[in-house]
XYZ file of C-alpha atoms in Angstrom:
572
model
C 13.100 -51.225 -20.443
C 11.337 -48.818 -18.124
C 14.440 -48.371 -16.002
C 16.543 -47.634 -19.092
C 14.063 -44.999 -20.306
C 14.061 -43.258 -16.920
C 17.855 -43.069 -16.963
C 17.810 -41.512 -20.429
C 15.238 -38.915 -19.383
C 17.248 -38.038 -16.299
C 20.428 -37.524 -18.333
C 18.607 -35.371 -20.897
C 17.247 -33.074 -18.199
C 20.755 -32.517 -16.737
C 22.255 -31.773 -20.134
C 19.651 -29.109 -20.831
C 20.146 -27.253 -17.521
C 23.945 -27.313 -17.642
C 25.426 -24.554 -19.841
C 28.670 -22.825 -20.660
C 28.522 -19.243 -19.358
C 30.652 -16.656 -21.175
C 31.152 -13.087 -20.059
C 33.151 -9.868 -20.195
C 34.116 -7.849 -17.105
C 35.107 -4.171 -17.359
C 35.345 -1.120 -15.145
C 33.052 1.911 -15.557
C 35.227 3.340 -18.370
C 35.103 0.090 -20.364
C 38.626 -1.038 -19.437
C 38.813 -4.876 -19.303
C 39.659 -6.177 -15.830
C 42.249 -8.964 -15.622
C 42.110 -11.626 -12.911
C 38.555 -10.983 -11.687
C 37.325 -13.957 -9.636
C 34.153 -15.647 -10.959
C 32.726 -18.329 -8.656
C 29.511 -20.366 -8.771
C 28.019 -19.641 -5.346
C 28.097 -22.559 -2.939
C 30.586 -24.549 -5.038
C 34.305 -24.684 -5.766
C 33.632 -24.198 -9.481
C 35.269 -20.947 -10.546
C 37.611 -19.154 -12.914
C 39.288 -15.775 -13.477
C 39.112 -13.318 -16.364
C 41.861 -13.360 -18.994
C 43.917 -10.496 -20.464
C 40.848 -9.244 -22.348
C 38.559 -9.382 -19.307
C 36.745 -12.448 -20.669
C 35.769 -15.639 -18.848
C 34.018 -18.934 -19.481
C 32.809 -21.575 -17.016
C 30.205 -24.306 -16.720
C 27.088 -23.495 -14.651
C 23.421 -24.435 -14.396
C 20.499 -22.132 -15.107
C 19.533 -20.365 -11.906
C 23.017 -20.557 -10.369
C 24.376 -17.384 -8.749
C 27.768 -16.138 -9.900
C 29.905 -14.291 -7.346
C 32.164 -11.670 -8.964
C 34.935 -10.097 -6.871
C 38.015 -7.969 -7.546
C 40.416 -5.979 -5.383
C 39.244 -2.360 -4.990
C 35.779 -2.990 -6.445
C 32.395 -3.843 -4.952
C 31.581 -7.559 -5.202
C 28.502 -8.566 -7.209
C 26.188 -11.556 -7.552
C 24.551 -12.314 -10.906
C 22.003 -15.019 -11.689
C 22.535 -17.283 -14.711
C 19.348 -16.914 -16.756
C 20.422 -17.497 -20.371
C 23.314 -18.495 -22.601
C 23.849 -14.915 -23.766
C 27.170 -13.157 -23.186
C 27.256 -11.548 -19.739
C 28.538 -7.978 -19.706
C 29.539 -7.082 -16.166
C 30.599 -3.582 -15.118
C 32.451 -3.440 -11.802
C 31.854 -0.439 -9.576
C 34.834 0.938 -7.688
C 34.548 0.892 -3.908
C 33.645 4.473 -2.900
C 35.813 4.158 0.196
C 38.772 3.828 -2.139
C 37.907 7.041 -3.990
C 39.196 9.184 -1.124
C 42.592 7.488 -1.282
C 45.514 9.626 -2.415
C 47.534 8.189 -5.307
C 50.831 9.266 -6.812
C 50.567 10.911 -10.235
C 53.039 12.793 -12.413
C 54.985 15.211 -10.175
C 52.482 15.082 -7.334
C 49.584 13.316 -5.643
C 45.834 13.391 -6.119
C 42.663 11.870 -4.705
C 41.189 9.094 -6.834
C 37.827 10.864 -6.940
C 39.463 13.823 -8.725
C 41.298 11.795 -11.376
C 40.503 12.445 -15.023
C 43.060 10.058 -16.531
C 43.361 6.286 -16.274
C 45.351 5.666 -13.089
C 45.497 2.522 -10.958
C 47.288 2.101 -7.652
C 48.635 -0.842 -5.680
C 49.374 -0.542 -1.958
C 51.919 -2.200 0.312
C 49.111 -4.360 1.722
C 48.281 -5.648 -1.766
C 51.912 -6.620 -2.371
C 52.220 -8.267 1.048
C 49.535 -10.770 0.048
C 51.853 -12.191 -2.646
C 54.780 -14.209 -1.191
C 56.856 -14.019 -4.391
C 60.478 -13.210 -5.134
C 60.116 -10.113 -7.336
C 58.002 -6.978 -7.574
C 56.884 -7.733 -11.132
C 55.576 -11.175 -10.135
C 53.666 -9.660 -7.208
C 51.735 -7.320 -9.537
C 49.924 -10.113 -11.394
C 46.166 -9.566 -11.130
C 46.386 -6.442 -8.942
C 45.509 -3.700 -11.450
C 43.214 -3.490 -14.500
C 44.947 -3.144 -17.858
C 48.175 -4.579 -16.458
C 49.621 -7.757 -17.979
C 52.457 -9.632 -16.272
C 54.221 -12.313 -18.313
C 56.749 -14.718 -16.799
C 58.972 -15.774 -19.712
C 61.437 -17.968 -17.821
C 61.608 -20.077 -14.688
C 65.266 -19.281 -13.999
C 66.006 -18.231 -10.404
C 65.765 -14.467 -9.979
C 64.188 -14.024 -13.384
C 61.712 -11.159 -13.333
C 58.544 -10.824 -15.366
C 57.628 -8.542 -18.255
C 55.073 -5.887 -17.320
C 52.933 -4.178 -19.957
C 50.291 -1.488 -19.508
C 47.473 -1.936 -22.029
C 49.814 -3.854 -24.315
C 52.546 -2.210 -26.379
C 51.828 1.347 -27.507
C 54.925 2.070 -29.593
C 58.134 0.573 -30.956
C 59.938 3.927 -31.111
C 63.092 5.001 -29.274
C 60.943 5.097 -26.164
C 61.138 1.286 -26.284
C 58.277 -1.119 -25.718
C 58.224 -1.094 -21.911
C 56.614 1.389 -19.524
C 58.697 4.187 -18.044
C 59.581 3.204 -14.464
C 60.395 5.877 -11.875
C 61.486 4.871 -8.363
C 61.164 7.829 -6.002
C 61.505 9.978 -9.112
C 64.603 8.215 -10.509
C 64.530 6.155 -13.694
C 65.028 2.439 -13.013
C 63.691 -1.092 -13.435
C 60.633 -2.459 -11.677
C 62.626 -5.207 -9.937
C 65.304 -2.829 -8.603
C 63.297 -2.530 -5.368
C 62.435 -5.273 -2.889
C 58.619 -5.721 -2.758
C 58.832 -5.355 1.040
C 60.245 -1.819 0.621
C 57.409 -0.473 -1.541
C 54.745 1.815 -0.095
C 52.688 2.215 -3.271
C 52.798 1.782 -7.048
C 50.786 3.925 -9.459
C 50.149 3.019 -13.089
C 49.532 5.906 -15.492
C 47.817 4.229 -18.412
C 46.700 6.886 -20.892
C 47.780 10.193 -22.401
C 45.694 12.220 -19.961
C 47.624 10.869 -16.976
C 51.095 10.284 -18.469
C 51.578 13.065 -21.047
C 53.612 15.229 -18.658
C 56.509 12.760 -19.148
C 56.548 13.237 -22.931
C 57.210 10.509 -25.496
C 58.971 8.330 -22.902
C 55.506 7.597 -21.539
C 54.182 6.153 -24.804
C 53.813 2.737 -23.138
C 52.589 4.081 -19.816
C 54.335 5.068 -16.595
C 54.950 3.105 -13.388
C 55.593 5.290 -10.328
C 57.078 3.457 -7.335
C 57.168 5.107 -3.912
C 59.322 3.421 -1.264
C 58.356 3.221 2.388
C 59.048 6.240 4.576
C 59.377 6.426 8.329
C 56.620 7.341 10.755
C 56.503 9.503 13.851
C 56.582 7.657 17.142
C 58.852 5.236 18.888
C 61.160 2.997 16.917
C 59.619 -0.204 15.568
C 61.521 -3.235 14.293
C 59.847 -5.602 11.835
C 61.119 -8.933 10.521
C 59.451 -11.073 7.876
C 60.430 -14.148 5.902
C 59.096 -16.727 3.508
C 60.181 -20.188 2.404
C 59.165 -22.332 -0.525
C 60.085 -24.858 -3.191
C 59.797 -24.857 -6.964
C 59.071 -28.053 -8.841
C 57.790 -28.742 -12.367
C 54.004 -29.035 -12.299
C 53.825 -31.113 -15.467
C 56.375 -32.642 -17.827
C 56.011 -34.116 -21.330
C 55.303 -37.841 -21.432
C 58.180 -39.308 -23.487
C 58.328 -42.774 -24.990
C 60.383 -45.334 -23.050
C 63.537 -46.492 -24.803
C 62.101 -49.838 -26.026
C 59.132 -48.149 -27.707
C 61.496 -45.529 -29.130
C 63.528 -48.359 -30.695
C 60.389 -50.045 -32.062
C 59.173 -46.833 -33.723
C 62.664 -46.218 -35.077
C 62.600 -49.661 -36.686
C 59.178 -48.861 -38.158
C 60.562 -45.661 -39.686
C 63.461 -47.590 -41.208
C 61.084 -50.132 -42.758
C 58.902 -47.367 -44.194
C 61.988 -45.951 -45.906
C 62.974 -49.374 -47.236
C 66.003 -49.599 -44.970
C 67.274 -52.238 -42.578
C 65.990 -52.150 -38.986
C 68.445 -50.660 -36.489
C 67.482 -52.678 -33.402
C 67.246 -56.461 -33.023
C 64.442 -58.011 -30.905
C 66.924 -59.103 -28.219
C 68.269 -55.523 -28.008
C 64.761 -54.136 -27.594
C 64.186 -56.676 -24.817
C 67.309 -55.446 -23.006
C 65.957 -51.896 -23.172
C 62.673 -53.191 -21.754
C 64.018 -55.279 -18.842
C 66.754 -52.793 -17.804
C 69.321 -55.571 -17.346
C 72.167 -53.485 -18.872
C 71.459 -49.779 -18.155
C 74.880 -48.629 -19.388
C 74.425 -49.992 -22.914
C 70.630 -50.309 -23.070
C 69.344 -47.428 -20.920
C 65.948 -45.831 -20.471
C 66.581 -42.191 -19.533
C 64.146 -39.276 -19.371
C 66.785 -36.556 -19.779
C 64.404 -33.627 -19.307
C 62.971 -35.015 -16.062
C 66.458 -35.729 -14.764
C 67.652 -32.207 -15.623
C 64.675 -30.379 -14.097
C 64.827 -32.439 -10.907
C 68.604 -32.243 -10.429
C 68.318 -29.080 -8.272
C 66.550 -28.550 -4.957
C 64.273 -25.666 -6.034
C 64.433 -24.319 -2.455
C 63.933 -20.581 -1.996
C 63.803 -18.277 0.998
C 63.789 -14.538 1.648
C 64.185 -12.352 4.719
C 63.500 -8.676 5.387
C 64.357 -6.531 8.416
C 63.161 -2.933 8.764
C 63.584 -0.260 11.423
C 61.231 2.729 11.447
C 60.851 5.652 13.777
C 60.845 9.404 14.158
C 59.823 12.432 16.158
C 57.783 15.559 15.493
C 60.168 16.854 12.807
C 62.053 13.824 11.462
C 61.124 10.296 10.421
C 63.272 7.517 8.980
C 63.151 3.995 7.577
C 66.030 1.543 7.271
C 65.433 -1.787 5.576
C 67.686 -4.663 4.527
C 66.655 -7.749 2.602
C 68.144 -11.071 1.535
C 66.825 -13.733 -0.793
C 68.265 -16.973 -2.099
C 66.668 -19.086 -4.771
C 68.003 -22.461 -5.853
C 66.922 -23.592 -9.294
C 65.158 -26.775 -10.304
C 68.335 -27.513 -12.274
C 71.571 -28.202 -10.400
C 74.167 -25.391 -10.250
C 71.455 -22.800 -10.953
C 70.888 -20.168 -8.267
C 70.205 -16.514 -7.547
C 71.342 -14.574 -4.496
C 70.218 -10.999 -3.888
C 70.863 -8.493 -1.098
C 69.049 -5.152 -0.858
C 69.216 -2.078 1.361
C 66.989 0.994 1.618
C 67.287 4.162 3.687
C 64.750 6.987 3.590
C 64.493 10.079 5.747
C 62.089 13.002 5.896
C 62.914 16.029 8.038
C 61.542 19.534 8.561
C 64.860 21.388 8.845
C 63.189 24.792 9.218
C 59.685 26.181 9.231
C 58.177 25.409 5.829
C 61.393 23.735 4.620
C 61.282 19.941 4.162
C 64.190 17.640 3.237
C 63.720 14.126 1.794
C 66.592 11.665 1.340
C 66.398 8.255 -0.378
C 69.178 5.683 -0.829
C 68.509 2.314 -2.444
C 71.073 -0.391 -3.262
C 71.258 -4.032 -4.287
C 73.792 -6.726 -5.108
C 72.586 -9.541 -7.361
C 74.408 -12.750 -8.344
C 73.130 -15.383 -10.781
C 74.849 -18.740 -11.388
C 74.021 -21.365 -13.991
C 75.646 -24.299 -15.776
C 77.080 -23.719 -19.224
C 76.834 -26.039 -22.176
C 75.983 -26.131 -25.842
C 74.358 -23.702 -26.459
C 75.503 -21.319 -23.725
C 72.349 -21.071 -21.608
C 70.257 -23.207 -19.302
C 67.303 -22.623 -21.633
C 69.323 -24.156 -24.467
C 70.292 -27.126 -22.308
C 66.629 -27.773 -21.555
C 65.827 -27.572 -25.268
C 68.468 -30.163 -26.082
C 67.328 -32.399 -23.208
C 63.877 -32.520 -24.819
C 65.449 -33.791 -28.045
C 67.809 -36.295 -26.392
C 66.489 -39.796 -27.034
C 65.865 -42.183 -24.091
C 68.220 -44.732 -25.690
C 71.216 -42.523 -24.813
C 72.621 -43.081 -21.327
C 73.120 -40.383 -18.749
C 76.184 -40.997 -16.597
C 77.334 -44.603 -16.806
C 78.718 -46.769 -14.004
C 82.324 -46.122 -15.155
C 81.839 -42.318 -15.033
C 81.520 -41.800 -18.784
C 78.448 -40.321 -20.469
C 76.161 -41.262 -23.303
C 75.769 -38.543 -25.916
C 73.865 -37.617 -29.049
C 75.246 -35.192 -31.653
C 78.045 -34.021 -29.309
C 75.551 -33.234 -26.578
C 74.761 -34.653 -23.156
C 73.000 -32.610 -20.450
C 74.499 -34.900 -17.815
C 78.051 -34.355 -19.129
C 77.711 -30.577 -19.368
C 76.229 -30.399 -15.872
C 79.073 -32.496 -14.444
C 81.749 -30.346 -16.096
C 83.373 -27.205 -14.659
C 81.482 -25.042 -17.179
C 79.473 -22.151 -15.736
C 77.745 -18.831 -16.357
C 77.896 -16.096 -13.728
C 76.179 -12.690 -13.811
C 76.891 -10.141 -11.075
C 75.134 -6.768 -11.008
C 75.244 -3.973 -8.448
C 73.231 -0.797 -8.194
C 73.092 2.187 -5.885
C 70.775 5.143 -6.312
C 70.489 8.236 -4.147
C 68.218 11.245 -4.354
C 67.493 14.322 -2.310
C 64.518 16.660 -2.449
C 64.122 20.080 -0.851
C 60.591 21.493 -0.598
C 59.883 25.077 0.432
C 56.302 25.869 1.358
C 56.450 29.645 1.042
C 54.573 32.136 3.237
C 52.296 32.671 0.233
C 49.400 30.300 0.829
C 49.480 27.401 -1.673
C 52.812 28.331 -3.298
C 55.681 25.805 -3.099
C 59.077 25.366 -4.727
C 60.754 21.965 -5.082
C 64.345 21.142 -6.006
C 65.475 17.572 -6.586
C 68.733 15.855 -7.545
C 69.538 12.191 -7.977
C 72.170 9.767 -9.205
C 71.932 6.099 -10.173
C 75.088 4.023 -10.644
C 74.816 0.509 -12.068
C 77.578 -1.983 -12.851
C 77.523 -5.490 -14.302
C 80.106 -8.258 -14.675
C 79.290 -11.400 -16.678
C 81.472 -14.444 -17.206
C 80.734 -17.535 -19.334
C 83.232 -20.412 -19.191
C 82.846 -23.594 -21.233
C 85.320 -26.175 -20.011
C 86.949 -29.055 -21.843
C 84.111 -31.559 -21.423
C 84.684 -35.296 -21.048
C 82.139 -37.685 -22.578
C 84.096 -40.943 -22.699
C 87.642 -42.145 -23.354
C 87.225 -41.565 -27.087
C 85.571 -38.152 -26.927
C 86.323 -34.860 -25.145
C 84.821 -31.602 -26.420
C 87.097 -28.551 -26.448
C 88.975 -26.323 -26.410
C 87.754 -24.472 -23.330
C 86.427 -20.966 -24.039
C 85.886 -17.889 -21.857
C 83.791 -14.784 -22.548
C 83.830 -11.823 -20.162
C 81.562 -8.768 -20.355
C 81.579 -5.731 -18.085
C 79.408 -2.615 -18.219
C 78.591 0.389 -16.070
C 76.044 3.167 -16.305
C 75.826 6.506 -14.529
C 72.509 8.340 -14.630
C 71.967 11.796 -13.117
C 68.880 13.970 -12.919
C 68.033 17.469 -11.684
C 64.541 18.912 -11.332
C 63.075 22.261 -10.352
C 59.324 22.657 -9.782
C 56.913 25.350 -8.726
C 53.343 24.565 -7.673
C 50.449 26.781 -6.719
C 47.164 25.487 -5.337
C 44.154 27.555 -4.334
C 40.828 26.419 -2.914
C 37.757 28.670 -2.838
C 34.787 26.984 -1.200
C 34.269 23.756 -3.210
C 36.442 24.844 -6.137
C 40.127 23.923 -6.440
C 42.723 25.279 -8.855
C 46.252 23.895 -9.160
C 49.120 24.998 -11.409
C 52.471 23.224 -11.847
C 55.515 24.241 -13.911
C 59.032 22.902 -13.967
C 62.144 21.782 -15.784
C 64.339 18.701 -15.611
C 67.775 17.710 -16.873
C 68.802 14.057 -17.294
C 72.100 12.586 -18.416
C 73.191 8.991 -18.947
C 76.627 7.513 -19.639
C 76.929 3.812 -20.476
C 80.237 2.007 -21.085
C 80.877 -1.603 -22.028
C 83.914 -3.850 -22.480
C 84.182 -7.501 -23.517
C 86.962 -10.035 -24.049
C 87.395 -13.621 -25.264
C 90.073 -16.325 -25.190
C 90.207 -20.110 -25.523
C 92.602 -22.993 -24.805
C 93.390 -22.942 -21.073
C 95.980 -25.029 -19.135
C 93.234 -26.789 -17.165
C 89.573 -26.406 -16.209
C 90.284 -24.411 -13.042
C 92.291 -21.437 -14.362
C 89.337 -19.672 -15.977
C 90.700 -16.128 -16.256
C 91.478 -14.347 -19.522
C 95.184 -14.097 -18.642
C 95.549 -17.895 -18.676
C 94.075 -18.345 -22.160
C 95.961 -18.579 -25.434
C 96.920 -14.996 -26.326
C 96.705 -15.728 -30.041
C 92.952 -16.392 -29.704
C 92.176 -13.131 -27.887
C 89.450 -10.780 -29.140
C 88.002 -7.711 -27.452
C 85.543 -4.907 -28.022
C 84.193 -1.837 -26.243
C 81.201 0.481 -26.463
C 80.128 3.920 -25.283
C 76.627 5.367 -25.287
C 75.617 8.773 -23.947
C 72.443 10.808 -23.992
C 71.069 13.914 -22.345
C 67.532 15.204 -22.022
C 66.340 18.708 -21.204
C 62.616 19.128 -20.699
C 60.133 21.782 -19.653
C 56.620 20.954 -18.532
C 53.505 22.476 -17.077
C 50.106 21.277 -15.950
C 46.948 22.791 -14.541
C 43.844 21.383 -12.917
C 40.462 22.903 -12.174
C 37.993 21.024 -9.980
C 34.535 22.572 -9.521
C 32.444 20.990 -6.753
C 33.809 17.538 -7.669
C 31.549 17.452 -10.682
C 33.547 19.292 -13.348
C 37.239 18.542 -13.908
C 39.468 20.382 -16.375
C 43.116 19.457 -16.906
C 45.771 20.534 -19.310
């Protein structure tokens, strides 16, 4: 009795000291910080803040919490009550002297008046991932990165402080790569020098209504003076499902099916001896036990690897950078893969006194392959595999397939059906900067072109299930599109510093033009499953369509900045 009482008292004491600690982490301006590390000191018990900067973890009274985040000073806070912890992170003062890219220029962090965050090449190098968007997760406050699919080569959706508008500006941030409009995954992460995020009107307004959802400015790596250096890097990895649904085995499926029939006043569908055959696995062709989702998601290797080679060098007047990259990602599902090749060339040269020339060329070739079925996507195949009962066989010993409602993931995967997406892009820009004899006065001229082309093909073959069932006829859809984007800019800047006061004025104009064309065709009924070109299909089934979209944009802009002894900042 005494021993029992002591155990109860001991348990009660532990329960009273253990508590659930909740908190909110923000920066000095009140912006929630995503991905801040919260760790109970001296333990492995920790968590990270969510999209709203909030966290919750179990800790004892008196424990010390260690709070750390990239670019901010780490803190330690003692757990003293169950009240909500409000933690304000202080930016590392060493980082305040860093120069970040802003709209049409650069600026020291300490002089910023708008909400701007920056990510460096070193930050990206710490993330061995396949795309730039994936590498940004947790690297900047106010930035949310959502991975919506596990398909090879699939990028992530990046939002800055959520969605600001659903207007013609779209719902995504404006992305500029070396000043040219593009997509965040157009550039290999290894080729990026820095990324700046303009998150509010004060920092992004110079780009007009296109910046309603923020602006992402990507600067690629430039060369450096000195002898030529050659750098090679690579990474290897595998993708596997971390957790899968726990489905009923076929015999329990049959038992529950019988129960449902009885509840509806109907005759049972499975006899006891049939259920036993499902259980003992003595006849897997006719009484199988198949986890179709597990089979589908483990049919591929999931192996991925990437390689990057760069050459940098220069002399007193000219510097250059040449980089090539290759990545290959096999999917967790068979016949699913992504292959991507990239190339980047940048050069900076002082061609005359006060006259600077910058050249940038960026290109990629991207190919995605996937099986095709019903419906026409790997995501749809996975959805149907979830619904496929375990009582339906996969591939049987005679080569035929079990099926449910005209569907079998095993049959579609074994067929000659496929989806292929091929996209190519090349962008080139040149900038001429003249630093005039007038102190602080510069003129900048810039021109660029971005050409993008895409070719998609989706073929659904005549698909054999068994001797009594073949699904057809074979169908083929082909889509092709190309886009040409051009831009011209002219800027004038004037900057004057008097003692500790700085004044800067910028004015300019830009012209942008985009031309987008599309063409698609369809036919069905082909001679066999290997002649999958439109010309081999039944001409009477042919359909086609085309599209053309053009737009042009002429803009004028100006900005000024007054900085008085680093204590008073005026912008407009």
